[in-house]
CSV table of C-alpha atoms in Angstrom, one decimal:
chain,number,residue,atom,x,y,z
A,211,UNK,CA,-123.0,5.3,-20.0
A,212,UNK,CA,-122.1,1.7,-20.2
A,213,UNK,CA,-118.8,0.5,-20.4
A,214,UNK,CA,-118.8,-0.7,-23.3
A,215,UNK,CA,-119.9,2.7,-25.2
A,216,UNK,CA,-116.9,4.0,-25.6
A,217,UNK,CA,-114.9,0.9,-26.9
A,218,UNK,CA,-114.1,0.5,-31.0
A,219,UNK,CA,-111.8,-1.9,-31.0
A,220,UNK,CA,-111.4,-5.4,-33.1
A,221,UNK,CA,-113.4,-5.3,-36.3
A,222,UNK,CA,-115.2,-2.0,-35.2
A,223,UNK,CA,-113.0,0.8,-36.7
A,224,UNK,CA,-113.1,-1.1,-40.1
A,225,UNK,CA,-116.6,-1.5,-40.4
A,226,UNK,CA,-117.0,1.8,-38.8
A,227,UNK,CA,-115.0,3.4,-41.7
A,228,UNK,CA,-116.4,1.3,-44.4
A,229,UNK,CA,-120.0,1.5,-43.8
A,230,UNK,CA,-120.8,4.1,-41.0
A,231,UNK,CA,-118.6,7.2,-42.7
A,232,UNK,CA,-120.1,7.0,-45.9
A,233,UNK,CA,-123.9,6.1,-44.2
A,234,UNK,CA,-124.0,9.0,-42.1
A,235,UNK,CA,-120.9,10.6,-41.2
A,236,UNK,CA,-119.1,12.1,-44.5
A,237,UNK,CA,-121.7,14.7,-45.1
A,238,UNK,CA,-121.5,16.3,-41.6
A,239,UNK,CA,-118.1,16.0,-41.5
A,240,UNK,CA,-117.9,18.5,-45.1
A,241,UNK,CA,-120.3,20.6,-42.8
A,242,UNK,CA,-117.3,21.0,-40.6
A,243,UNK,CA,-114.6,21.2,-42.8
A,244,UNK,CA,-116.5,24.1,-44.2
A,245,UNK,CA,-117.1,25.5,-41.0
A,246,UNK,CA,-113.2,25.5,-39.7
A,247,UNK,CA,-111.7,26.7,-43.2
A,248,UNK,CA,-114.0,29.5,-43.0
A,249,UNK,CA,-111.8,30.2,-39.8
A,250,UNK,CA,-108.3,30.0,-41.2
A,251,UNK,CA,-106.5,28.2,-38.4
A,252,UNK,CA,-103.3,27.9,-38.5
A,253,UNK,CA,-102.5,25.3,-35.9
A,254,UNK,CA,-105.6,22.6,-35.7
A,255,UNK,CA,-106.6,20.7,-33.6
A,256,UNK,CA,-109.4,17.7,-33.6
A,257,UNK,CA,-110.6,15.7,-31.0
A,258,UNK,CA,-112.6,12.5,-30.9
A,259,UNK,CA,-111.1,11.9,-34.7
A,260,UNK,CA,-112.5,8.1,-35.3
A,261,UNK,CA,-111.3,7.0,-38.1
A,262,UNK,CA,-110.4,10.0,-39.4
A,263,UNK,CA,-113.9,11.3,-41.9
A,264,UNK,CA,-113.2,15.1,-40.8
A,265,UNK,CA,-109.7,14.4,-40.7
A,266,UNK,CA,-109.7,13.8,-44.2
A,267,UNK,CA,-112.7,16.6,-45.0
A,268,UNK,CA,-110.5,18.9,-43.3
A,269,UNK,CA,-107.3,19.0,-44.3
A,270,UNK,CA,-108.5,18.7,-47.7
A,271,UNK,CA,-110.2,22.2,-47.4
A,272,UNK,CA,-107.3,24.0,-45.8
A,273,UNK,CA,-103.9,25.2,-47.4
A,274,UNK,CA,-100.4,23.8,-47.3
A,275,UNK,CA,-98.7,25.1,-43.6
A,276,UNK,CA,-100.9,24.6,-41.1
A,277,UNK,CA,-100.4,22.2,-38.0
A,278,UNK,CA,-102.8,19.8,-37.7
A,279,UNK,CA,-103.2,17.6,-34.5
A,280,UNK,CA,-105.9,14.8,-34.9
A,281,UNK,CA,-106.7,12.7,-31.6
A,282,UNK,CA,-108.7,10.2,-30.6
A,283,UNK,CA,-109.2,8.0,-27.1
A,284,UNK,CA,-109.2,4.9,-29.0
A,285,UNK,CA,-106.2,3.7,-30.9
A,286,UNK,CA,-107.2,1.1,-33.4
A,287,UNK,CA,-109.6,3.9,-34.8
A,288,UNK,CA,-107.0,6.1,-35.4
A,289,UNK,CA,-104.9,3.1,-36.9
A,290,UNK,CA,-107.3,3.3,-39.8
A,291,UNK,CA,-107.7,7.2,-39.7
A,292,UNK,CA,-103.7,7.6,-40.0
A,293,UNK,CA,-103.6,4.4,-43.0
A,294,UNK,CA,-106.3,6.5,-44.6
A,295,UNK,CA,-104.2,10.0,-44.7
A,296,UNK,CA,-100.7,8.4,-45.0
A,297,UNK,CA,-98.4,11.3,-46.7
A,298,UNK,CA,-100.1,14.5,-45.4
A,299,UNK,CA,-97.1,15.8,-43.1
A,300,UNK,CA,-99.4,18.4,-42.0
A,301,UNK,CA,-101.3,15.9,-39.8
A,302,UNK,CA,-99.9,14.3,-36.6
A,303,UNK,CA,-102.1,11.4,-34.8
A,304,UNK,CA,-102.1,11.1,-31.4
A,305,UNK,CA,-103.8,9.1,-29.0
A,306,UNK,CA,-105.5,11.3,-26.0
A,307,UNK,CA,-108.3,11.9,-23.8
A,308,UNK,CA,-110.9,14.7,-23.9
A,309,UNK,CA,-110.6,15.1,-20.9
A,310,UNK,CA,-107.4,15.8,-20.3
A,311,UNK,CA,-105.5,16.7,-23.0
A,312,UNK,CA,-102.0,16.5,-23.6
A,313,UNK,CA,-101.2,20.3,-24.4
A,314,UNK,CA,-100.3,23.5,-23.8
A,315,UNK,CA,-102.4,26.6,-22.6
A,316,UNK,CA,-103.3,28.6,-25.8
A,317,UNK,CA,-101.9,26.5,-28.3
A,318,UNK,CA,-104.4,26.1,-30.9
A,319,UNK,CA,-106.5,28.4,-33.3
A,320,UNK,CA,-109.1,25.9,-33.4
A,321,UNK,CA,-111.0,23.3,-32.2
A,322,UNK,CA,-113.3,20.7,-33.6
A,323,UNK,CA,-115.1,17.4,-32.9
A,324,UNK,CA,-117.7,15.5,-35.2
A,325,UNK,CA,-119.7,13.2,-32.7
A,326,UNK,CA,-117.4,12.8,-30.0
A,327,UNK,CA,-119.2,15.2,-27.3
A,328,UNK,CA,-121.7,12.8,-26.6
A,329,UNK,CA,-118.9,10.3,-25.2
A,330,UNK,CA,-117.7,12.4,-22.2
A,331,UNK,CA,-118.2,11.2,-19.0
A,332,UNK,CA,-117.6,14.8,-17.6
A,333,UNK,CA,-118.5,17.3,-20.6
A,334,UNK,CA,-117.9,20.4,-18.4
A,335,UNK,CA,-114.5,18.8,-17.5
A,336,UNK,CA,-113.9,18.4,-21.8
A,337,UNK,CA,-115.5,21.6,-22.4
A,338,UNK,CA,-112.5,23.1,-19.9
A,339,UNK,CA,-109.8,21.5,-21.4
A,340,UNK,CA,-110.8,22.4,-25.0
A,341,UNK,CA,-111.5,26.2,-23.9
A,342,UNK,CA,-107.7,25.9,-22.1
A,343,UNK,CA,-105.6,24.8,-25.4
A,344,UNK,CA,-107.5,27.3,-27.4
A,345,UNK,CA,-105.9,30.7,-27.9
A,346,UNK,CA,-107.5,33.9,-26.5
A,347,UNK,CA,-110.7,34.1,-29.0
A,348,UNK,CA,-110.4,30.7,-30.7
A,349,UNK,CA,-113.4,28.6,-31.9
A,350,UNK,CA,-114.8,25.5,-30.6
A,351,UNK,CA,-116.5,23.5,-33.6
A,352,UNK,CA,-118.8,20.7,-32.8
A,353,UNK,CA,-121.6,18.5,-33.6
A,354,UNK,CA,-123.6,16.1,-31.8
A,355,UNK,CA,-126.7,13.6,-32.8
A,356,UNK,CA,-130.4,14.8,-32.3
A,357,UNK,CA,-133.2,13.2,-31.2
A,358,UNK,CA,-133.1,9.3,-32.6
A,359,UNK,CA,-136.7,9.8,-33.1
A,360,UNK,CA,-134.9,12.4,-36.1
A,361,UNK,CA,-132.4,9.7,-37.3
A,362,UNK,CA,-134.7,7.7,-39.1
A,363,UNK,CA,-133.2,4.2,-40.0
A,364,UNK,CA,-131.6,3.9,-36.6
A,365,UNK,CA,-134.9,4.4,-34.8
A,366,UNK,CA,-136.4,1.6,-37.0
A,367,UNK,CA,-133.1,-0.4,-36.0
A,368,UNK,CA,-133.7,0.2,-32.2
A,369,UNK,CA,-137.4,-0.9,-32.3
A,370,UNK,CA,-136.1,-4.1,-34.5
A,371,UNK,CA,-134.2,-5.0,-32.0
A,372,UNK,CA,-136.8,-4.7,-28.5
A,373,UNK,CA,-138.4,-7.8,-30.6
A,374,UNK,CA,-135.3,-10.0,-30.3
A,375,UNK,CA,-134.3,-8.8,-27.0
A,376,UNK,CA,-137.9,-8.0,-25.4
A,377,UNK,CA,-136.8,-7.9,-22.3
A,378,UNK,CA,-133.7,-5.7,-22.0
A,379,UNK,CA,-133.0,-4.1,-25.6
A,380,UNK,CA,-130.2,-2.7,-26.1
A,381,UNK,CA,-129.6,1.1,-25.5
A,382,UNK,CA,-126.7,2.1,-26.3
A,383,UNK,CA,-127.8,4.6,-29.4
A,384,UNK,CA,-130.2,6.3,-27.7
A,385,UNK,CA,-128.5,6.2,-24.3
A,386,UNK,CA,-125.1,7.4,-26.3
A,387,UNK,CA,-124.7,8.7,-29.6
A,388,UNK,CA,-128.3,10.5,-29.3
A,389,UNK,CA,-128.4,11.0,-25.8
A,390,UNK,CA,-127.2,14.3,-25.5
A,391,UNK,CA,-129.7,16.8,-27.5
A,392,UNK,CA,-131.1,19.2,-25.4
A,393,UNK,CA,-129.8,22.5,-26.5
A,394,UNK,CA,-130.8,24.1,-23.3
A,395,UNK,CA,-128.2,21.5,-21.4
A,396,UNK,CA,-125.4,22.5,-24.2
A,397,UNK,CA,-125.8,25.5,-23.7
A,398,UNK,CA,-125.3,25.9,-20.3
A,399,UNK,CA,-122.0,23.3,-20.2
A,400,UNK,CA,-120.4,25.3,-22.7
A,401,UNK,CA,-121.1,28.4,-20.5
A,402,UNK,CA,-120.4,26.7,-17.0
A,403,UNK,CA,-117.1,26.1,-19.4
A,404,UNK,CA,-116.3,29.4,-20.2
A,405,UNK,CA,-117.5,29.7,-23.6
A,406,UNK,CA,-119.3,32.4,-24.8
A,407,UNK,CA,-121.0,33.7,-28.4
A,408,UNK,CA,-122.6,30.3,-28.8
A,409,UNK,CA,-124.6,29.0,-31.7
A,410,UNK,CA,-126.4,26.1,-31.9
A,411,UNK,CA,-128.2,25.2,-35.6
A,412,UNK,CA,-130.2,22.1,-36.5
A,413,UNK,CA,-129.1,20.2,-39.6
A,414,UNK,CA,-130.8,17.9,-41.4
A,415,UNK,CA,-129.4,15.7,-44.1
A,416,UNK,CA,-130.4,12.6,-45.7
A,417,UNK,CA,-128.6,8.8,-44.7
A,418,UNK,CA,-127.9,7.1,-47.8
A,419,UNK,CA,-127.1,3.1,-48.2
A,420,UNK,CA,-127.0,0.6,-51.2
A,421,UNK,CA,-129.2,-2.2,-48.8
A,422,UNK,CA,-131.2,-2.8,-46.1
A,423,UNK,CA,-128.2,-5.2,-45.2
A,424,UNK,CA,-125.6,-2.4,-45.2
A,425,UNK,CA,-127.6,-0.3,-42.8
A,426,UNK,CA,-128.1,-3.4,-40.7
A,427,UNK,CA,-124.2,-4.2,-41.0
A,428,UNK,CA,-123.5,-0.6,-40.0
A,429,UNK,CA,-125.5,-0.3,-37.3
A,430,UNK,CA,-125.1,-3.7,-35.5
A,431,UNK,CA,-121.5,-4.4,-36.4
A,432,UNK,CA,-120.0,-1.0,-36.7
A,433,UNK,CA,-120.1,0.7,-33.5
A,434,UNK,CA,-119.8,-0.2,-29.9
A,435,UNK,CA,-124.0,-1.6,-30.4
A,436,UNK,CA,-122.4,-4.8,-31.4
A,437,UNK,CA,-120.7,-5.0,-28.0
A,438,UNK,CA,-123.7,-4.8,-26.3
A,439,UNK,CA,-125.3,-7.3,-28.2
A,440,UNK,CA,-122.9,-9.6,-27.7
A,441,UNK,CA,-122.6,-9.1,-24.2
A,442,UNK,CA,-126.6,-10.2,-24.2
A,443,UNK,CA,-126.1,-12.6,-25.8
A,444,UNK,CA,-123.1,-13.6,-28.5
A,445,UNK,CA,-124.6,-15.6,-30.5
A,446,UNK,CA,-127.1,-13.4,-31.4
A,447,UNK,CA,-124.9,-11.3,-33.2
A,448,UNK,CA,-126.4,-12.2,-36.7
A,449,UNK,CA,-129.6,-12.3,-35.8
A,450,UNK,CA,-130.0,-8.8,-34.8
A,451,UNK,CA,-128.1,-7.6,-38.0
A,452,UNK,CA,-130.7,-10.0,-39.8
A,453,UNK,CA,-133.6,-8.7,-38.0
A,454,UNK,CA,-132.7,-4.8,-38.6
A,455,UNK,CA,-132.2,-5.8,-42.2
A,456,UNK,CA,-135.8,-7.5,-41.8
A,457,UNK,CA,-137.3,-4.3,-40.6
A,458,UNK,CA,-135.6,-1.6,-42.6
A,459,UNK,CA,-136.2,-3.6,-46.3
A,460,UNK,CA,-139.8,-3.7,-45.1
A,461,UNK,CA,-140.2,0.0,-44.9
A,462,UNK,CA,-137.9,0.8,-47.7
A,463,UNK,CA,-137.9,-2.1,-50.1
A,464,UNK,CA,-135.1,-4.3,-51.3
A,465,UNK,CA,-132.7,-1.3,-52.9
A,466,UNK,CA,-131.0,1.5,-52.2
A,467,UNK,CA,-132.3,3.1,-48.9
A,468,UNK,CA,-132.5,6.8,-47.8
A,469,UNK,CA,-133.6,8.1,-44.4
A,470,UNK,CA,-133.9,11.4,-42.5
A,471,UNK,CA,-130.9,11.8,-40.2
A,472,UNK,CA,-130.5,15.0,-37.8
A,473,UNK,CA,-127.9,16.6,-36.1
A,474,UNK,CA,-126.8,19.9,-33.7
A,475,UNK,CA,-123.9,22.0,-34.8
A,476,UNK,CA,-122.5,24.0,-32.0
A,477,UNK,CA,-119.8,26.9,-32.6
A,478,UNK,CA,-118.6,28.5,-29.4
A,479,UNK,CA,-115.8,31.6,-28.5
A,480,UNK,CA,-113.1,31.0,-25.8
């Protein structure tokens, strides 16, 4: 993982929010709303928030009373995750690390992350801590991206971009956010963990956008790719956004755009 993978910071969390969430994040994150309500947990708590989409999916799904505790490593995304659900006293934000987090033994119900897993450096070390602060025979909810080859429009992005960086594309999807799929190697961190009764389901969904320009927008200048880019190269910035556009209006035409995405859903017992 490069070092710049795991940083949202300056106009990242916005974008991130106003393009990514609705693009590809908002459906999954219902998927885990339902998921945890179907649980009943009474004291909550998320890791790897962002900007807040299951946040928001969430607590909308679950009654008055509950503690909620909604984390994230980065704090300008959960800036804009704790603007978004000003009011809910339910809900406290707190900035923390996976990997060692900032609570006590058996203190929550539940746990759940939407497409944070992927950004561990040590996922066994995460895995541990999560399995720690849940109570004896609490639930670890989770998702991660699948293959990129089954997340159509950011495939098409990727090979976009090898033509305006031939020689050293960036990686960073395909290193990062779908770089940790194999179901096998889940498996067997959750269990190295602790965690046992595991289920792992495919879900496929479709990515929705208004423009080949909002995917491109999303994808280039929403998440820690543009960092990349512009550590190639900063003046390239709009011309890889322009080029992605380039390449997903001539697959899909000059409206509204739909693509496969694909992701793994992973519930696990402490």
């Amino acid at each position: 993982m490069s070092d710049t993978d795991k940083v949202f910071a300056g106009s990242i969390p916005r974008l991130y929010d106003e393009y990514l969430v609705p693009m590809i994040f908002a459906v999954y994150a219902e998927d885990i709303a339902r998921r945890v309500a179907a649980l009943s947990p009474s004291v909550l708590l998320e890791i790897a928030a962002g900007t807040g989409a299951v946040t928001r999916a969430v607590a909308a799904a679950l009654p008055g009373g509950i503690r909620y505790v909604a984390t994230d490593l980065n704090e300008p995304m959960l800036a804009v995750a704790a603007q978004r659900q000003a009011g809910d006293d339910r809900i406290t934000w707190r900035q923390a690390d996976g990997m060692a987090l900032p609570f006590d033994d058996a203190e929550f119900d539940v746990v759940c992350c939407q497409f944070g897993a992927m950004f561990f450096p040590d996922r066994i070390k995460a895995y541990g801590e999560v399995k720690r602060v849940l109570k004896a025979d609490g639930t670890f909810v989770f998702n991660v991206w699948d293959r990129i080859e089954d997340n159509v429009l950011t495939q098409e992005a990727m090979v976009a971009l090898e033509k305006l960086f031939p020689d050293d594309p960036p990686r960073f999807m395909i290193r990062t956010p779908h770089g940790y799929c194999d179901k096998t190697v889940i498996r067997g961190d959750l269990e190295r963990a602790g965690f046992r009764d595991i289920s792992i389901e495919t879900r496929s969904e479709i990515s929705r956008a208004p423009s080949a320009e909002y995917v491109a927008t999303a994808l280039c200048q929403g998440t820690p790719l543009r960092s990349e880019i512009e550590a190639k190269d900063a003046s390239k910035l709009q011309a890889a956004t322009d080029i992605v556009a380039e390449a997903i209006r001539t697959r899909h035409g000059s409206g509204p755009v739909e693509g496969k995405i694909q992701a793994i859903v992973i519930e696990a017992r402490a």
